PDB file of N, CA and C in Angstrom:
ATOM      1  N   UNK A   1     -16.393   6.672  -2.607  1.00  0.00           N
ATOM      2  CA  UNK A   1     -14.990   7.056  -2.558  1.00  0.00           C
ATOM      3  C   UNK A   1     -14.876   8.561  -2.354  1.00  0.00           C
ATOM      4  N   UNK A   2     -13.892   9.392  -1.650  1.00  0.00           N
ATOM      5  CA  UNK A   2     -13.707  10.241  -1.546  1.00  0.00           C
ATOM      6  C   UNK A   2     -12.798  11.141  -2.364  1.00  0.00           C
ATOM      7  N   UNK A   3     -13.356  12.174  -2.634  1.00  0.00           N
ATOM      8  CA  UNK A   3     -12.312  12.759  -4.114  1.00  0.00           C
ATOM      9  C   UNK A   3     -10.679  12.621  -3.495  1.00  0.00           C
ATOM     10  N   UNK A   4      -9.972  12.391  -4.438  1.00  0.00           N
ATOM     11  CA  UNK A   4      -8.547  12.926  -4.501  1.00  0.00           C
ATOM     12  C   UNK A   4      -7.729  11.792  -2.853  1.00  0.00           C
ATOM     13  N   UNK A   5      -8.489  11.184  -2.353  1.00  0.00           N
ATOM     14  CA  UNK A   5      -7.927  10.295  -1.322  1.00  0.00           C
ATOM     15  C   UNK A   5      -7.857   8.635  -1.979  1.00  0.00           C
ATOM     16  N   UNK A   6      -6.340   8.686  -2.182  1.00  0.00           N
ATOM     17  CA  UNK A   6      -6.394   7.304  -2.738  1.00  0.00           C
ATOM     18  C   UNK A   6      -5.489   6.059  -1.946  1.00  0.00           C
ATOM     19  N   UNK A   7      -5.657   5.026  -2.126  1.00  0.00           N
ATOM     20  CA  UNK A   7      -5.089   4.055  -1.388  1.00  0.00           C
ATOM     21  C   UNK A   7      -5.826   3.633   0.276  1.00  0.00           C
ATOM     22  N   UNK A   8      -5.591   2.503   0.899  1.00  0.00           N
ATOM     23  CA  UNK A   8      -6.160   2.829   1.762  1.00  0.00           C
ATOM     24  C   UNK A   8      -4.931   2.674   3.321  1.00  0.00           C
ATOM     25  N   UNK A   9      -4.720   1.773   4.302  1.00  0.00           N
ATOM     26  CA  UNK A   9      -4.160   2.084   5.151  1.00  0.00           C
ATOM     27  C   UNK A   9      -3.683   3.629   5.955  1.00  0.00           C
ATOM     28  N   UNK A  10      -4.855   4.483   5.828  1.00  0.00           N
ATOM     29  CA  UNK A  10      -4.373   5.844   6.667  1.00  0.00           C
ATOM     30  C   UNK A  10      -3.538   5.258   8.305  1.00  0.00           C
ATOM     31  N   UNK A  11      -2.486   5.965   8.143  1.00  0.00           N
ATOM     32  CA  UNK A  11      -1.745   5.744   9.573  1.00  0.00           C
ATOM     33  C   UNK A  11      -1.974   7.169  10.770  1.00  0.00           C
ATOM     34  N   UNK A  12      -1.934   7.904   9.956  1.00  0.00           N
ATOM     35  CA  UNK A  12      -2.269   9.323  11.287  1.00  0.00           C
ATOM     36  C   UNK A  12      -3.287  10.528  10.160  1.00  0.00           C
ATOM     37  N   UNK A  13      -3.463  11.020  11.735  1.00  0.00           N
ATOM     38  CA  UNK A  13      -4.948  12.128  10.887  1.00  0.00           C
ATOM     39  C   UNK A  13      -4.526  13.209  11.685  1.00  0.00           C
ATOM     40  N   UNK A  14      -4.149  14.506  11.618  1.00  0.00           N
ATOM     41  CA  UNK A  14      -3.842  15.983  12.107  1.00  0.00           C
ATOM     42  C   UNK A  14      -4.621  16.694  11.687  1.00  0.00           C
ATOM     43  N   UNK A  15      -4.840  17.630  12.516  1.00  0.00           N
ATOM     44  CA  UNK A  15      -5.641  19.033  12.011  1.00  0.00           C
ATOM     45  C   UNK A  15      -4.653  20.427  12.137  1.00  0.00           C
ATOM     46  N   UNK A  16      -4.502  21.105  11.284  1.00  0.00           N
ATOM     47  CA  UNK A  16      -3.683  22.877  12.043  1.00  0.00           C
ATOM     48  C   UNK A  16      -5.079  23.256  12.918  1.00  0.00           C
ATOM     49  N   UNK A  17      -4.753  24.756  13.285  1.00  0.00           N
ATOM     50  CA  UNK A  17      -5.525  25.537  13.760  1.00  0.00           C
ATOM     51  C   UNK A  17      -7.177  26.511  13.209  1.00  0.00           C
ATOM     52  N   UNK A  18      -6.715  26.265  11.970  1.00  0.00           N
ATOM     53  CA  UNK A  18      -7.278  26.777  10.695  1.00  0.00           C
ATOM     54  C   UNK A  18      -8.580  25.586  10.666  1.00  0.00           C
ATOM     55  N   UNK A  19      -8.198  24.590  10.826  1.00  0.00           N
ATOM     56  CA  UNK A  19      -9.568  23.289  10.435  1.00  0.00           C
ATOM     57  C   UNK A  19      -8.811  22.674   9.580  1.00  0.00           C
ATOM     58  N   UNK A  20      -7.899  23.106   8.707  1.00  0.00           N
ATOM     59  CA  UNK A  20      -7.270  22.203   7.695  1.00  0.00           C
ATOM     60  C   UNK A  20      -6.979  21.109   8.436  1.00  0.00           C
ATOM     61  N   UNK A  21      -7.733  19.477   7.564  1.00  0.00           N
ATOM     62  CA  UNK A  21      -6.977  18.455   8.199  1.00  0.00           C
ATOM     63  C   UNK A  21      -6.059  17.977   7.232  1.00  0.00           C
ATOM     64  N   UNK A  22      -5.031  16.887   8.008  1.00  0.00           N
ATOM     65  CA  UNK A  22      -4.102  16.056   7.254  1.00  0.00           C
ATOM     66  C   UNK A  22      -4.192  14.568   7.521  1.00  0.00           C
ATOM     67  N   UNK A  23      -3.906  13.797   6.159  1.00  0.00           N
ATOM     68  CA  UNK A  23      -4.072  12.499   6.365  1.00  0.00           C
ATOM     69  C   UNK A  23      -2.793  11.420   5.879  1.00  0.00           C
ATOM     70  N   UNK A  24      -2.085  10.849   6.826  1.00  0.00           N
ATOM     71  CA  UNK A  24      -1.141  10.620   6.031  1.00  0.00           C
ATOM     72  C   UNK A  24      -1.155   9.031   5.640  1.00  0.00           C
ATOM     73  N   UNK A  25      -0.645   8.733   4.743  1.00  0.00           N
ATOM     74  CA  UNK A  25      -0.843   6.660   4.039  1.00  0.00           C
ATOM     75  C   UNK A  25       0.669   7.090   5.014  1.00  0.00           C
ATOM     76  N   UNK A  26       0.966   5.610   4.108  1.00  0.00           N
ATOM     77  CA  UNK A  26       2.877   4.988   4.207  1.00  0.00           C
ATOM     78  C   UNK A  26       3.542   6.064   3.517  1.00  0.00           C
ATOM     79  N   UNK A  27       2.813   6.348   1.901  1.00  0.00           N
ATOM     80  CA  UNK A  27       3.980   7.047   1.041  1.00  0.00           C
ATOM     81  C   UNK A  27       3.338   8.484   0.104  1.00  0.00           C
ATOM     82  N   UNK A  28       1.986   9.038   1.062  1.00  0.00           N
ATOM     83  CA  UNK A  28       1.788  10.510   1.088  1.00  0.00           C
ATOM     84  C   UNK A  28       0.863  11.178   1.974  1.00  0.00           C
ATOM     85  N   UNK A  29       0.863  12.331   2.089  1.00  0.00           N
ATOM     86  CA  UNK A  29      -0.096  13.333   2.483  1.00  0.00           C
ATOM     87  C   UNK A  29      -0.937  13.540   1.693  1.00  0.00           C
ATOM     88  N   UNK A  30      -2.184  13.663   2.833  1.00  0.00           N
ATOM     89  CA  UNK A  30      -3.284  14.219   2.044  1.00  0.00           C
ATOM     90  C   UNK A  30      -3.445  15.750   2.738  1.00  0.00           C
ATOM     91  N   UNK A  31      -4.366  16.823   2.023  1.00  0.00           N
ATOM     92  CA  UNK A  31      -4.834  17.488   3.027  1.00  0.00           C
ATOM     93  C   UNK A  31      -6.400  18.003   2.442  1.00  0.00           C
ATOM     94  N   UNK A  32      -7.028  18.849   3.125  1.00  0.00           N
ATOM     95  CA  UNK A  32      -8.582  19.016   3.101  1.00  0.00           C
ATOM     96  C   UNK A  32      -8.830  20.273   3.578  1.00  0.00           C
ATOM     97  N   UNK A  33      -9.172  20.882   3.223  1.00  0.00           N
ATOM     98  CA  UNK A  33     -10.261  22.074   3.895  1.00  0.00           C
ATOM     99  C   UNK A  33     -11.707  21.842   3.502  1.00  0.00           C
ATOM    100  N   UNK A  34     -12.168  21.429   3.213  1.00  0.00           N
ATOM    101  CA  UNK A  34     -13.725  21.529   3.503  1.00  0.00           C
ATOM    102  C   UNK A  34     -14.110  20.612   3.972  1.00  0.00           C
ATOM    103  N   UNK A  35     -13.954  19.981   5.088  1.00  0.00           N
ATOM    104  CA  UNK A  35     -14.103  18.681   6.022  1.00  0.00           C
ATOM    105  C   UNK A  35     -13.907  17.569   5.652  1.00  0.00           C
ATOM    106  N   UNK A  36     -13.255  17.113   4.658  1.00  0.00           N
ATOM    107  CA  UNK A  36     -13.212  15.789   4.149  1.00  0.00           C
ATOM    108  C   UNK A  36     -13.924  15.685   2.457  1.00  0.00           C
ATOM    109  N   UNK A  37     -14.164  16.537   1.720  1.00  0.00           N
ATOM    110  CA  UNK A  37     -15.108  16.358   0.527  1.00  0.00           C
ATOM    111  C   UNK A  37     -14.214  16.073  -0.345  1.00  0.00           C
ATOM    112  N   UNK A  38     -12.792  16.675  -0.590  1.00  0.00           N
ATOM    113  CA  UNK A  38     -12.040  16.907  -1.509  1.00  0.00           C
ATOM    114  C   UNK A  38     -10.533  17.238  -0.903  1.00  0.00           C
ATOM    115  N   UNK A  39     -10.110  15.816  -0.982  1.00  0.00           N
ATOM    116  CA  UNK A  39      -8.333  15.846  -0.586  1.00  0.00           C
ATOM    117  C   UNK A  39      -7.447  16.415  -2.082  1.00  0.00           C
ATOM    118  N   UNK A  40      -6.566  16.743  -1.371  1.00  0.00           N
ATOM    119  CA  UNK A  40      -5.324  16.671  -2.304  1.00  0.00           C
ATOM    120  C   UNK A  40      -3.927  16.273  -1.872  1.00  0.00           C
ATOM    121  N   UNK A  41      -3.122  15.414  -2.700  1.00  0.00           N
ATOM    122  CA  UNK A  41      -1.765  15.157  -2.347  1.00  0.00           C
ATOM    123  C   UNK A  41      -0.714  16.339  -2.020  1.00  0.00           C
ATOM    124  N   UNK A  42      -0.297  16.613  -0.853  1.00  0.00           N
ATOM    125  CA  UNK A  42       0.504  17.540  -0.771  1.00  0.00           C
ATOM    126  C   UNK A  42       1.893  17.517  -0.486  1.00  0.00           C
ATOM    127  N   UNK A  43       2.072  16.152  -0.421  1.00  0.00           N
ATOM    128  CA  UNK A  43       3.435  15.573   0.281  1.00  0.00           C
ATOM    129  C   UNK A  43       3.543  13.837  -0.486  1.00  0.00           C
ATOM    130  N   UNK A  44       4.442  13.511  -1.239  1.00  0.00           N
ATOM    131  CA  UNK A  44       4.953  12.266  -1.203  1.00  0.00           C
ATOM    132  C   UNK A  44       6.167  11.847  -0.852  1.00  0.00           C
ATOM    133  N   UNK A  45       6.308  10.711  -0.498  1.00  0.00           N
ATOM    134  CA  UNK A  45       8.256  10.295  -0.449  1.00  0.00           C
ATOM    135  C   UNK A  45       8.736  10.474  -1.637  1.00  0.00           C
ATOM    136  N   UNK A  46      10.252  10.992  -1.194  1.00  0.00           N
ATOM    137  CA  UNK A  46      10.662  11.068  -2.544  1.00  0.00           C
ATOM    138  C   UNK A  46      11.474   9.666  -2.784  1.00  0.00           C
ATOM    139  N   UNK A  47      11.758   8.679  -2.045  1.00  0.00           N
ATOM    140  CA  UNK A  47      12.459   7.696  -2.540  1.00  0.00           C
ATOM    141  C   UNK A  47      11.643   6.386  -2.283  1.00  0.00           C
ATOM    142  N   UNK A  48      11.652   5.666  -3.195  1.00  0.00           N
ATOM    143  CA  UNK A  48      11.328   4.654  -3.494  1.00  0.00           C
ATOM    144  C   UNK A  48      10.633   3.691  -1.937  1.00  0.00           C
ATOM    145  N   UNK A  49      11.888   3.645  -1.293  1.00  0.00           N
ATOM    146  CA  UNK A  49      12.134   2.646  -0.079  1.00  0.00           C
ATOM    147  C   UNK A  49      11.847   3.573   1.165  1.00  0.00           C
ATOM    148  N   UNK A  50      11.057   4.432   1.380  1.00  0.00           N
ATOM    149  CA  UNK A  50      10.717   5.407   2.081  1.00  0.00           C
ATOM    150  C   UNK A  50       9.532   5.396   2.113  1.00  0.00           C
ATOM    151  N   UNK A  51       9.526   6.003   3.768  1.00  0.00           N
ATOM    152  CA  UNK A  51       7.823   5.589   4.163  1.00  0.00           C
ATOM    153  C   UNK A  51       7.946   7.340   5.410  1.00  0.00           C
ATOM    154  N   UNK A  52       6.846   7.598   5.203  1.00  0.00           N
ATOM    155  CA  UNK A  52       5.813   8.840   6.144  1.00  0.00           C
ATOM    156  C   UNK A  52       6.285   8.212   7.492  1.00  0.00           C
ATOM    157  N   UNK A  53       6.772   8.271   8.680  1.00  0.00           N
ATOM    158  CA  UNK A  53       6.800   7.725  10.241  1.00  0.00           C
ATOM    159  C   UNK A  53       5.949   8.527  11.008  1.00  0.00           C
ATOM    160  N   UNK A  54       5.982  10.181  10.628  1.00  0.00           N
ATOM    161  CA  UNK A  54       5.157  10.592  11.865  1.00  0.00           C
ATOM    162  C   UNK A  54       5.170  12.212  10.842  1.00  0.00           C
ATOM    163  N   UNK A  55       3.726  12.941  11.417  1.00  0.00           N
ATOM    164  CA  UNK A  55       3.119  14.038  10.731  1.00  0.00           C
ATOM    165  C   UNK A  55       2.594  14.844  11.759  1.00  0.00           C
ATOM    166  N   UNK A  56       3.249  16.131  12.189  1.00  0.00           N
ATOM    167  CA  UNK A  56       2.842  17.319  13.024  1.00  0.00           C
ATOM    168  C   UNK A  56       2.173  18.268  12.170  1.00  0.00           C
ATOM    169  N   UNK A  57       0.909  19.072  12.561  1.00  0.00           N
ATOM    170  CA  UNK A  57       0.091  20.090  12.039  1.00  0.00           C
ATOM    171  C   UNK A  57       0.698  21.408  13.557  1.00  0.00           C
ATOM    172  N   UNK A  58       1.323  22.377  12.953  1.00  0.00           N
ATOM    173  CA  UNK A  58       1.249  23.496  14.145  1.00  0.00           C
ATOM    174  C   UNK A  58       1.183  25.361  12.893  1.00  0.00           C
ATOM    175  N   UNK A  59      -0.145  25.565  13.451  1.00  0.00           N
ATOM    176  CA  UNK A  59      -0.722  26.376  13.062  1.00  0.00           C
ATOM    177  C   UNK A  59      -0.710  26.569  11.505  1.00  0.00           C
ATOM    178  N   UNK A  60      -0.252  27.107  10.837  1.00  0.00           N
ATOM    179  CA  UNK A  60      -0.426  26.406   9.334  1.00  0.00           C
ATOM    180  C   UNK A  60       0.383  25.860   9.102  1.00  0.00           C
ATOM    181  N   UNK A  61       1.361  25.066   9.326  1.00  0.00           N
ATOM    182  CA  UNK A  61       2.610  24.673   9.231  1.00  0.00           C
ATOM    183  C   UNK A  61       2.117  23.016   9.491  1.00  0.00           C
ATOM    184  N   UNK A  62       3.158  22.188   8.125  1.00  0.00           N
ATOM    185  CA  UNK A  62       3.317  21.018   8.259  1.00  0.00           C
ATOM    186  C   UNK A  62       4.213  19.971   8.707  1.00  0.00           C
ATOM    187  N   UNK A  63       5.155  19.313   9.383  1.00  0.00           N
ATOM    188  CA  UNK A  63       6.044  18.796   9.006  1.00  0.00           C
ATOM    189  C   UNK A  63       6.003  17.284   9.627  1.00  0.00           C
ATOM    190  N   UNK A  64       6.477  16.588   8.140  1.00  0.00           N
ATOM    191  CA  UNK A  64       6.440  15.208   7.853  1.00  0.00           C
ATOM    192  C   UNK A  64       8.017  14.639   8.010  1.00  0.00           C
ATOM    193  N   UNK A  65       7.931  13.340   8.585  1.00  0.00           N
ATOM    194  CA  UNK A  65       9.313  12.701   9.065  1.00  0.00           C
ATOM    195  C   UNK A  65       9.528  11.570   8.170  1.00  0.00           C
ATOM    196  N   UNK A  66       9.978  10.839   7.683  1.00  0.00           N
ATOM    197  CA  UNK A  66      10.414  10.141   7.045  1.00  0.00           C
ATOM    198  C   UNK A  66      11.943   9.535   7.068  1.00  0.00           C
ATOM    199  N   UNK A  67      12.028   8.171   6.929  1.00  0.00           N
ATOM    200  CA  UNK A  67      13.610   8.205   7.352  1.00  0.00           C
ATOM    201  C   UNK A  67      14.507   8.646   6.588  1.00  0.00           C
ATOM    202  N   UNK A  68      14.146   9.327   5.492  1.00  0.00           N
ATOM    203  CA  UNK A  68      15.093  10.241   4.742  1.00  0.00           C
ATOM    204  C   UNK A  68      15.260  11.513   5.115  1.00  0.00           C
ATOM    205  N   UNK A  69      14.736  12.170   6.215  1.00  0.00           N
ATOM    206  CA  UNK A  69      14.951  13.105   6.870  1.00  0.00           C
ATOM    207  C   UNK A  69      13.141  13.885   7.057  1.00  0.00           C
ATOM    208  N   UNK A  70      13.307  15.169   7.561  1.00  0.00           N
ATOM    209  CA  UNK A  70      12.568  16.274   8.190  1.00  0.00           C
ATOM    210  C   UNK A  70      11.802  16.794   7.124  1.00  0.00           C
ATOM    211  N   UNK A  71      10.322  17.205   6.511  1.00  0.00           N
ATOM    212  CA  UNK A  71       9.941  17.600   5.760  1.00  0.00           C
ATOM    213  C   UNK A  71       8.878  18.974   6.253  1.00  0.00           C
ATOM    214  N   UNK A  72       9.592  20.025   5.875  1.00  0.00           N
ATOM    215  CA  UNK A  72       8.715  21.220   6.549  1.00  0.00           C
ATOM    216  C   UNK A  72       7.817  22.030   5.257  1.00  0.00           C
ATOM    217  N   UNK A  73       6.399  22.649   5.701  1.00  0.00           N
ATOM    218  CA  UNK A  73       6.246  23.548   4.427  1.00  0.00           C
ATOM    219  C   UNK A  73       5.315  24.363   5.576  1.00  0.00           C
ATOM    220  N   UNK A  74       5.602  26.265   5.098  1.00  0.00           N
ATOM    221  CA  UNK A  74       5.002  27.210   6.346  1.00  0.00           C
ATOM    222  C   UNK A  74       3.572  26.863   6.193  1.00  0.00           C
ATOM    223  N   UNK A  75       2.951  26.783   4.572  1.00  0.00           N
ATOM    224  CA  UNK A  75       2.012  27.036   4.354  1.00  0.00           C
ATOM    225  C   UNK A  75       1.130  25.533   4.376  1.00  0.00           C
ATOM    226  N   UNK A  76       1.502  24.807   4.547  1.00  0.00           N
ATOM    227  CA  UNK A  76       0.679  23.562   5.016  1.00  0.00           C
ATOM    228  C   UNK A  76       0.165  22.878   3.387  1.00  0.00           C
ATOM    229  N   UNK A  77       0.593  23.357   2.226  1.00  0.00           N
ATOM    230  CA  UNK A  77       0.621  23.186   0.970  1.00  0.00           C
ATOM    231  C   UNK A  77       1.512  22.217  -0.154  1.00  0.00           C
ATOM    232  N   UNK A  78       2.493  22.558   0.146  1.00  0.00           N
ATOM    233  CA  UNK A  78       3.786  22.062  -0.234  1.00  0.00           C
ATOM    234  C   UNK A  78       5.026  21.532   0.314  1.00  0.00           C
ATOM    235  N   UNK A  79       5.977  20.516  -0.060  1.00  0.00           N
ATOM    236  CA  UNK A  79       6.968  19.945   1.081  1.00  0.00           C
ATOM    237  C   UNK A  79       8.361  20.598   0.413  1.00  0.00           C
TER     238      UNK A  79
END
């Protein structure tokens, strides 16, 4: 098992410019800097009945779609 990556069905995988990758399920983000050793959650839905649709990486910058709207963070850290 891989630290801190839980559940399984990954739907999309992004990288920024940096190497940071992103991994997103139905109902969070993951992200990684050291190639995959050690994820962390950086993004969940906030509602119940809400699901991840689509995940852009542009330069450190994240942003996650969801049908509850647009989810941006500069630093590729936080939503």
């Amino acid at each position: 098992m891989i630290s801190g990556l839980f559940g399984s069905g990954l739907n999309e995988v992004c990288a920024d410019n940096k190497g940071t990758i992103y991994a997103a399920g139905e109902k969070a983000l993951y992200r990684t800097e050291d190639g995959g050793n050690i994820w962390a959650v950086v993004f969940s839905t906030p509602a119940k009945d809400d699901r991840i649709n689509f995940v852009r990486a542009l330069e450190q910058a994240i942003f996650v779609c969801t049908k509850n709207g647009v989810f941006a963070s500069d630093d590729g850290k936080t939503g």
